[in-house]
Coordinates of C-alpha atoms and ligand atoms in Angstrom, one line a residue:
M1 CA -19.9 70.3 -49.7
Y2 CA -20.3 70.9 -52.4
R3 CA -23.4 67.9 -53.0
F4 CA -25.2 69.5 -49.7
I5 CA -25.3 73.0 -51.2
I6 CA -27.0 71.3 -54.1
S7 CA -29.5 69.1 -51.7
L8 CA -30.5 72.6 -49.4
L9 CA -31.2 74.5 -52.6
V10 CA -33.6 71.6 -54.3
S11 CA -35.1 71.4 -51.1
A12 CA -35.3 75.4 -50.6
V13 CA -37.0 75.1 -54.4
I14 CA -39.4 72.5 -53.3
T15 CA -41.1 74.3 -49.8
T16 CA -40.3 77.9 -51.7
C17 CA -43.9 79.1 -53.0
G18 CA -44.7 80.7 -56.9
L19 CA -41.4 79.6 -57.9
P20 CA -42.3 78.5 -62.0
V21 CA -41.6 74.3 -61.9
N22 CA -39.9 74.7 -64.7
A23 CA -36.8 75.9 -62.5
V24 CA -37.4 72.7 -60.1
E25 CA -37.9 70.7 -62.9
D26 CA -34.7 71.3 -64.1
T27 CA -32.6 71.5 -60.7
F28 CA -33.6 67.3 -60.6
L29 CA -32.4 66.8 -63.9
K30 CA -29.5 68.3 -63.4
L31 CA -28.8 66.0 -60.3
R32 CA -30.3 63.1 -62.2
R33 CA -27.5 63.7 -65.0
E34 CA -24.6 64.0 -62.1
M35 CA -26.1 60.3 -60.8
V36 CA -25.9 59.0 -63.9
Q37 CA -22.7 59.9 -64.1
K38 CA -20.9 59.7 -60.6
Q39 CA -22.9 56.5 -59.3
I40 CA -23.9 54.9 -62.3
R41 CA -21.2 54.8 -65.7
L42 CA -18.7 55.8 -63.1
R43 CA -19.0 51.8 -61.4
G44 CA -19.0 50.7 -65.2
I45 CA -23.1 49.8 -66.8
K46 CA -23.0 50.9 -70.4
D47 CA -26.0 50.6 -72.1
E48 CA -26.6 54.1 -73.0
R49 CA -30.5 52.4 -74.0
V50 CA -30.7 52.1 -69.7
L51 CA -28.6 55.0 -68.9
S52 CA -31.1 57.3 -71.3
A53 CA -34.4 55.9 -69.1
I54 CA -33.3 56.8 -65.9
I55 CA -32.1 61.0 -66.9
K56 CA -35.5 60.8 -68.3
V57 CA -37.8 58.5 -65.1
E58 CA -38.0 61.6 -62.6
R59 CA -36.9 59.4 -59.7
H60 CA -38.2 62.0 -57.1
K61 CA -41.5 61.5 -57.8
F62 CA -41.8 58.0 -56.6
V63 CA -40.3 58.9 -53.2
L64 CA -42.0 59.8 -49.9
E65 CA -42.7 63.7 -50.4
N66 CA -40.5 64.3 -47.6
M67 CA -37.5 62.6 -48.7
Q68 CA -38.3 64.2 -52.9
Q69 CA -34.5 66.0 -52.0
F70 CA -32.5 62.8 -51.5
A71 CA -34.3 60.5 -54.4
Y72 CA -30.8 61.0 -56.0
E73 CA -28.0 60.4 -53.7
D74 CA -26.7 56.9 -53.9
Y75 CA -28.2 54.8 -51.1
P76 CA -31.7 53.1 -51.0
L77 CA -34.9 55.0 -49.4
P78 CA -38.8 54.3 -48.0
I79 CA -41.1 54.0 -50.0
G80 CA -43.5 52.9 -46.9
E81 CA -45.1 50.0 -46.2
N82 CA -41.9 49.2 -44.4
Q83 CA -40.5 48.7 -48.1
T84 CA -37.5 50.2 -50.0
I85 CA -36.3 51.8 -54.1
S86 CA -33.4 49.8 -54.6
Q87 CA -29.9 52.7 -55.4
P88 CA -30.1 54.1 -58.4
Y89 CA -26.5 51.5 -59.1
I90 CA -29.2 48.9 -58.7
V91 CA -31.4 49.2 -60.7
A92 CA -28.9 49.9 -63.5
L93 CA -27.1 47.3 -62.7
M94 CA -30.3 44.2 -62.4
T95 CA -31.6 46.3 -65.6
E96 CA -28.6 46.4 -67.7
L97 CA -28.5 42.6 -67.0
L98 CA -31.9 42.0 -68.2
Q99 CA -30.0 43.3 -71.7
L100 CA -33.6 45.2 -73.2
D101 CA -33.9 46.2 -77.2
G102 CA -37.4 47.5 -76.4
T103 CA -38.7 44.0 -78.3
E104 CA -39.0 42.1 -74.4
K105 CA -42.4 40.9 -72.8
V106 CA -41.2 41.4 -69.0
L107 CA -42.7 40.6 -65.3
E108 CA -41.6 42.2 -62.7
I109 CA -42.3 40.6 -58.9
G110 CA -41.7 43.4 -56.4
T111 CA -43.9 47.0 -58.3
G112 CA -43.0 48.7 -54.6
S113 CA -43.1 52.3 -56.4
G114 CA -43.2 51.8 -59.8
Y115 CA -39.7 53.4 -60.2
Q116 CA -37.9 50.1 -61.7
T117 CA -41.1 49.6 -63.6
A118 CA -41.1 53.1 -65.2
I119 CA -37.8 51.6 -66.2
L120 CA -39.2 49.1 -67.5
C121 CA -41.6 50.8 -69.7
E122 CA -39.1 52.8 -71.4
L123 CA -36.6 49.8 -72.2
A124 CA -38.9 46.7 -73.1
K125 CA -42.6 46.8 -75.0
E126 CA -45.0 44.7 -72.2
V127 CA -44.4 45.1 -69.0
Y128 CA -45.9 42.5 -66.4
S129 CA -45.8 43.7 -62.9
I130 CA -47.2 41.8 -60.3
E131 CA -46.9 43.8 -55.7
L132 CA -47.7 42.0 -52.6
L133 CA -48.9 44.6 -50.8
E134 CA -52.5 46.0 -52.3
P135 CA -51.6 50.6 -51.3
L136 CA -48.2 50.3 -52.9
A137 CA -49.8 48.1 -55.8
K138 CA -52.6 50.8 -56.0
R139 CA -50.4 54.0 -55.8
A140 CA -47.8 52.9 -58.4
E141 CA -50.5 52.1 -60.7
K142 CA -51.9 55.4 -60.2
L143 CA -47.9 57.0 -60.5
L144 CA -47.8 54.9 -63.9
K145 CA -51.1 55.9 -65.6
S146 CA -50.4 59.6 -64.4
L147 CA -46.9 59.4 -66.0
K148 CA -48.7 58.0 -69.4
Y149 CA -47.3 54.9 -69.1
K150 CA -49.8 52.5 -71.8
N151 CA -47.8 49.5 -71.6
V152 CA -47.6 48.1 -68.1
S153 CA -50.2 45.9 -65.7
I154 CA -50.0 46.4 -63.0
R155 CA -51.7 43.7 -60.3
A156 CA -51.8 43.0 -56.4
G157 CA -51.0 39.6 -55.7
D158 CA -48.4 37.2 -54.5
G159 CA -45.6 37.4 -56.9
Y160 CA -44.2 33.3 -56.3
L161 CA -46.9 32.3 -59.3
G162 CA -46.1 34.8 -61.4
W163 CA -48.3 35.7 -64.1
P164 CA -49.4 32.4 -65.9
D165 CA -51.9 33.8 -68.8
Q166 CA -48.8 35.6 -70.3
F167 CA -46.4 33.8 -70.3
P168 CA -44.1 33.3 -71.5
F169 CA -41.5 36.1 -70.5
D170 CA -38.2 37.7 -72.4
A171 CA -37.1 38.7 -69.1
I172 CA -38.3 38.6 -65.5
I173 CA -37.1 41.1 -62.2
I174 CA -37.8 40.1 -58.8
T175 CA -37.1 43.4 -56.1
C176 CA -37.2 41.2 -53.5
A177 CA -35.4 39.0 -51.8
P178 CA -36.4 34.9 -52.6
S179 CA -34.8 32.4 -49.6
R180 CA -34.8 29.9 -53.4
I181 CA -35.9 30.8 -57.0
P182 CA -40.3 29.2 -57.5
E183 CA -40.1 27.1 -59.4
P184 CA -42.9 29.1 -61.5
L185 CA -40.7 31.4 -62.5
I186 CA -38.3 29.8 -63.9
D187 CA -40.7 27.9 -66.3
Q188 CA -41.8 30.7 -67.9
L189 CA -38.6 32.2 -68.5
A190 CA -39.2 31.7 -72.5
E191 CA -35.4 30.5 -74.1
G192 CA -32.8 32.6 -74.1
G193 CA -35.1 34.6 -71.3
R194 CA -32.6 36.2 -69.0
L195 CA -34.0 36.2 -65.3
V196 CA -32.4 38.9 -62.4
V197 CA -32.5 38.2 -58.3
P198 CA -31.4 38.7 -55.4
V199 CA -31.4 35.0 -53.5
G200 CA -30.3 34.5 -50.1
K201 CA -32.0 34.8 -46.9
W202 CA -29.4 36.3 -44.5
F203 CA -27.0 37.4 -47.1
Q204 CA -28.4 37.8 -51.1
E205 CA -26.5 37.4 -54.1
L206 CA -27.5 38.4 -57.2
Q207 CA -27.3 36.3 -60.0
L208 CA -28.2 36.2 -63.6
L209 CA -30.0 33.5 -65.0
Q210 CA -30.1 32.6 -68.4
K211 CA -32.3 29.7 -69.8
K212 CA -30.1 27.9 -73.0
N213 CA -31.9 25.1 -75.2
G214 CA -34.3 24.5 -72.0
K215 CA -30.6 25.0 -69.6
I216 CA -30.5 27.7 -67.0
I217 CA -26.8 29.1 -66.8
T218 CA -26.0 30.9 -63.0
L219 CA -24.5 33.2 -62.8
D220 CA -22.6 35.3 -58.9
I221 CA -23.0 39.2 -60.2
L222 CA -22.4 40.9 -56.4
P223 CA -23.6 40.5 -53.0
V224 CA -26.9 43.1 -52.5
S225 CA -28.9 43.8 -49.9
F226 CA -32.9 43.3 -50.8
V227 CA -35.8 42.9 -48.5
P228 CA -37.2 39.8 -48.4
M229 CA -39.9 37.7 -51.0
K230 CA -43.3 37.3 -48.3
G231 CA -45.6 35.0 -49.2
I232 CA -46.3 31.7 -50.7
I233 CA -42.0 31.1 -51.0
E234 CA -41.7 30.9 -46.7
S235 CA -43.9 27.8 -46.9
K236 CA -41.6 26.5 -49.1
Ligands
SAH301 N1 -38.9 47.9 -57.2 C1 -39.1 48.8 -56.5 C2 -38.8 48.3 -54.9 C3 -39.3 46.7 -54.6 S1 -39.2 46.9 -53.2 C4 -39.2 50.0 -56.7 O1 -38.3 50.0 -57.8 O2 -39.7 50.7 -56.0 C5 -39.8 45.0 -53.0 C6 -41.9 45.1 -53.3 O3 -41.4 43.2 -53.3 C7 -41.8 45.3 -51.7 O4 -43.0 46.2 -51.9 C8 -42.6 43.9 -51.5 O5 -43.8 44.1 -50.5 C9 -42.8 42.9 -52.4 N2 -42.5 42.2 -52.1 C10 -42.4 40.8 -51.1 N3 -42.7 39.9 -51.6 C11 -43.4 39.4 -52.9 C12 -44.0 38.8 -53.2 N4 -44.4 37.5 -53.0 N5 -44.9 39.0 -54.2 C13 -45.0 40.1 -54.5 N6 -44.0 41.5 -54.5 C14 -43.0 41.1 -52.6

């Protein structure tokens, strides 16, 4: 009931002309804090840097305008082009698994709305992000620029081959699901690096891969549901 009233309040605030922008932003900030407490912290995410980044980044700016009132709910949302922005908890979990301390060079496959990209920009030194669908890549690039992120490069194209003139990467995050992990991405992971990916065709498992002494150690984290990785991978 409480959540419903808050939702109504947010839509009222969004649609009412003449209200100061600050009032809208304060309402969203309250929702973000509540989201982090109830959906993320209570489910076991502990990395304070990750939690602060999620409180800071204005998720409602990354979803479609008519979805803004649901931006802080506990589920994925459409972002256009038949793609979705992940549930906030999954974004937090994948980010925590990357173990970022601010010094890293990160590669992201599947820019989508640019929300996860913004979180990475808050937590790493440099972020390289590849999005297959050009309209999404362009929209995310424009939005991140307007939000003054300077440590990000976005490219439209197939992420299968990674970013050959920028590797090695300390962390790689794949936010679409390949049937198996693209070999070039494993090659582009630095020694000691972490790669987080939902793997599988029909059913997917979120996996954490770590490169130690040139060998890959794989850890299953939990079952998930992501949009499929398209492009080159489909012919493999
Ligand atoms: N992390 C995003 C959500 C991504 S949804 C966010 O925060 O909004 C997954 C995205 O992966 C989609 O935008 C889809 O177009 C993209 N994608 C699918 N196959 C891809 C490929 N081969 N290379 C790069 N991006 C791909």
